[in-house]
Amino acid sequence: LQHNGTIKRWAYIPVAQGIVATPFQLQVDEGSRVSMGARLASAPAANVTLTVARVSGDADISVFSGANLTFTTANWATPQTVNFQGSEDADAANDTAAFSLSAAGIATETVSVFKLDNDVPQLLITPSALTIGEGQTSGLTIALSGPPSAPVTVSTARTSGDTDLTVTSGSTLLFNSANYDVPQQVQLAAAQDPDTTNDAAVLTISAPGFISRTINVALPDDDATPPEITTAAITSAVINAPYSYDVDATGSPAPTFSLTSHPPGMTVDPISGVIAWTPAGLGSFNVTVRASNTSPTPATQSFSIDVLADTPPEAHITQPSDGQFVSGNNAEFYGDGHDDVQTVRGEFYINDVLVYTDIAPGGHYHIGGTHNLWNTTLLVNGRHTLRLTVVDTAGQTDSETRTIYVANDVTNYEAWKLGNFTTTDLANANISGDAADADADGYSTLLEYFFGSDPKQSDAPGPQAGLDSGRMTLSFTRLAGATDTTFIVEGSNDLTVWSSAGITLQSTTPLSGGRERMVYRDSSVVPVRFGRVKVMR
């Protein structure tokens, strides 16, 4: 190149090979990872393997991925990722580590990784609560869960409650990285006072940079106080069934219990005050229990226990409700047994066949032993009878029944028809059709099922002028002028969703005996299939 009479020559001077790392200094949270990019400074003549390894520092910081990277003449300028991991550790100190990036024939580079610890040192206090009798002393110990970064002074002071509690030694304790885990003592004292009240106080233990802790201290009074019985007696029992009454009493020192009058076989625990007895006969029995301590005045409680005959239990089905549609293999069938002593088992019957017995404490019983274990797919679609029978300790029983409809892979309406009509009925549209009129009175009798009658028999009066048989017409009688009872007429297409919309009152006819007949008709756009009357008081 000639310029101003001078000839110059440009020549390419290759860049020295090196390792480019970005960034050189990294920070990672304890339990997390951080990434760095690495590449070569220039194109290599052959493949280069870059190795990343820790050369100093904490072993909790490590190379998670990218410890060995290969660079070629094609990818040397594209950064490859090295992931560092800061593992969780037990201490509360921040850590660092240095890592070398090296390859044959290339100058080694070093990067540093700083791990930010997520552990806050804790105050370790034993015990977590204290009871110190009046005039007595006690103590607690304090240590740290991890080494502090600098010496720490831990302070203990009463922050609320009775002033009789004082810290007699160890109100300030010094911890450092050498002695942080060595428990140090705090001594406490509860002074005598003239009252007879049990007191309490709160200690607060605190240190800069630590979460403060509080310790509840109970300060029971040691002055003698006469006993006082604080519980109400249980005054009924069942023959041949265990009777128990836990008598509680206040007083200092703690009172002991005895019986001064009682029926044969009755006992009382002198320390707990639990009265135990199994009555062998009917009648009324007098009892007097006494609570005594060093006070010259004991406390007494007198009462009578009426022993009654064992009555039969009562069974109650909670789910399903009567007339409910059920399906699937996780349906509900459960209930309870109530008894004056207790029930011992619940027996589950389907169509009068015992299918499961649940023996569970508390009188709460489920088919299968817990919720949602009734497999209705084992039953044919249609109507079925359920029965829960509960048995008490004397072998007495009680039962409750439900009528339900199984509707697996069919509509509720189809399941209801299967449960209420014979095969012949189902084939006859005049009986089981959507607008059946079995007795030809102009009323769709199928829709009157919820009155409790045979679906093939009408509850309605004679034909009403102007009413077509394709619409539900419901009729019932009630006391005229009654204001304490509400009658709500509703219609449904699937026996699930009910509504009064479109159901209109057609007529009210006075009858003898102070009664009246109500006639309702379905006037909705889409005729409904079922009707019901809800009577609410």
XYZ file of C-alpha atoms in Angstrom, residues 135-320:
186
model
C -39.363 -20.491 97.203
C -37.616 -22.857 94.773
C -34.877 -22.461 92.154
C -34.408 -23.962 88.725
C -32.601 -23.259 85.506
C -32.307 -23.644 81.780
C -29.476 -24.045 79.270
C -28.735 -22.044 76.138
C -26.569 -22.847 73.092
C -26.423 -21.824 69.433
C -27.327 -23.983 66.453
C -24.321 -22.792 64.441
C -21.150 -20.767 64.798
C -21.704 -16.995 64.768
C -19.666 -14.808 62.432
C -18.685 -12.679 65.468
C -18.995 -13.056 69.258
C -22.635 -12.889 70.393
C -24.108 -11.890 73.754
C -27.323 -13.702 74.678
C -29.563 -11.974 77.239
C -32.272 -13.533 79.422
C -34.846 -11.382 81.244
C -38.367 -11.610 82.642
C -40.501 -9.549 80.260
C -43.986 -10.103 81.714
C -45.815 -11.822 84.539
C -45.128 -12.149 88.231
C -42.146 -10.229 89.620
C -41.419 -13.062 92.072
C -39.449 -14.698 89.243
C -35.865 -13.427 88.942
C -32.775 -14.354 86.945
C -30.101 -14.982 89.570
C -27.205 -15.786 87.217
C -26.517 -16.144 83.514
C -28.586 -13.118 82.502
C -25.923 -12.477 79.828
C -23.939 -15.239 78.141
C -21.151 -14.895 75.560
C -20.873 -17.271 72.592
C -18.311 -17.424 69.804
C -17.293 -19.783 67.007
C -15.430 -21.993 69.497
C -18.057 -22.448 72.221
C -21.335 -21.872 70.313
C -22.512 -25.477 70.798
C -21.570 -25.774 74.508
C -24.751 -25.249 76.632
C -24.458 -22.472 79.229
C -26.599 -22.175 82.368
C -29.196 -19.583 83.370
C -30.311 -19.816 87.019
C -33.806 -18.732 88.113
C -35.555 -18.298 91.450
C -39.204 -17.921 92.534
C -39.598 -15.848 95.691
C -42.072 -16.540 98.482
C -45.095 -14.247 98.599
C -47.955 -13.839 101.089
C -50.819 -14.668 98.705
C -52.226 -18.098 97.841
C -52.382 -17.533 94.074
C -50.589 -19.609 91.481
C -48.582 -17.206 89.349
C -46.829 -17.226 85.974
C -44.173 -15.249 84.147
C -42.552 -15.063 80.714
C -38.815 -15.084 80.035
C -37.432 -13.635 76.800
C -34.074 -14.852 75.472
C -32.582 -12.599 72.780
C -29.357 -11.844 70.907
C -28.457 -9.519 68.010
C -29.105 -11.226 64.692
C -31.116 -14.066 66.278
C -34.833 -14.697 66.537
C -35.894 -14.090 70.135
C -37.419 -16.954 72.116
C -39.894 -16.876 74.999
C -40.222 -19.384 77.834
C -43.400 -19.720 79.911
C -42.700 -20.243 83.602
C -45.406 -21.545 85.938
C -45.042 -20.439 89.580
C -47.357 -22.603 91.721
C -48.040 -21.281 95.200
C -46.999 -23.434 98.168
C -49.453 -21.966 100.707
C -52.010 -24.510 101.861
C -55.568 -23.982 100.584
C -58.608 -26.129 101.346
C -59.945 -28.451 98.627
C -62.871 -27.553 96.413
C -64.559 -30.049 94.058
C -65.064 -28.405 90.673
C -66.854 -31.069 88.585
C -70.530 -31.967 88.272
C -71.455 -35.563 89.050
C -72.768 -37.978 86.415
C -76.122 -39.100 87.806
C -77.281 -41.815 85.419
C -75.990 -45.278 84.568
C -77.079 -48.419 82.724
C -77.330 -51.796 84.383
C -74.343 -54.101 83.725
C -72.505 -51.296 81.866
C -69.364 -49.581 83.242
C -69.988 -46.250 84.984
C -67.194 -43.658 85.336
C -66.984 -40.189 86.843
C -63.711 -38.220 87.011
C -63.822 -36.020 90.126
C -61.622 -32.914 89.931
C -60.717 -30.683 92.852
C -58.528 -27.657 93.504
C -56.429 -27.128 96.622
C -52.844 -26.974 97.806
C -51.293 -29.379 98.322
C -53.121 -31.489 95.734
C -56.013 -33.303 97.430
C -56.593 -37.036 97.512
C -59.988 -38.711 97.066
C -62.063 -41.228 99.010
C -65.664 -42.489 99.186
C -67.569 -42.048 102.422
C -70.765 -43.677 101.133
C -71.267 -45.718 97.997
C -73.025 -48.803 96.562
C -71.233 -52.182 96.629
C -68.417 -52.553 94.140
C -67.813 -48.839 93.576
C -64.194 -47.582 93.843
C -62.350 -44.271 93.513
C -58.706 -43.756 92.561
C -57.210 -41.708 95.440
C -54.899 -39.725 93.148
C -56.867 -39.201 89.910
C -60.323 -39.124 91.508
C -61.862 -41.451 88.915
C -64.920 -43.274 90.276
C -65.538 -46.691 88.670
C -68.527 -48.991 89.058
C -70.559 -51.583 87.173
C -74.132 -51.539 88.557
C -75.730 -54.947 88.908
C -79.275 -53.798 89.676
C -81.843 -51.139 88.848
C -82.682 -48.274 91.167
C -81.230 -45.132 92.744
C -77.891 -45.286 94.589
C -76.399 -42.630 96.888
C -72.733 -41.623 96.688
C -70.539 -39.221 98.689
C -66.977 -38.489 97.564
C -64.465 -36.559 99.673
C -61.384 -34.539 98.624
C -58.805 -34.034 101.426
C -55.405 -32.407 101.953
C -53.585 -30.878 104.936
C -56.408 -28.381 105.399
C -58.726 -29.276 108.319
C -61.746 -28.768 106.058
C -62.190 -31.426 103.346
C -64.576 -30.987 100.410
C -67.464 -33.410 99.869
C -69.923 -34.010 97.059
C -73.090 -36.095 97.480
C -75.283 -37.268 94.618
C -77.582 -40.083 93.503
C -77.086 -42.323 90.480
C -80.202 -43.612 88.723
C -79.497 -47.006 87.170
C -81.756 -47.705 84.198
C -82.406 -50.665 81.942
C -80.346 -50.926 78.756
C -82.419 -49.491 75.903
C -82.080 -50.611 72.265
C -79.856 -48.555 69.966
C -81.007 -46.213 67.210
C -79.738 -46.549 63.639
C -79.429 -43.638 61.243
C -78.299 -43.662 57.604
C -76.556 -40.417 56.649
C -75.880 -41.242 52.991
C -77.501 -41.976 50.648
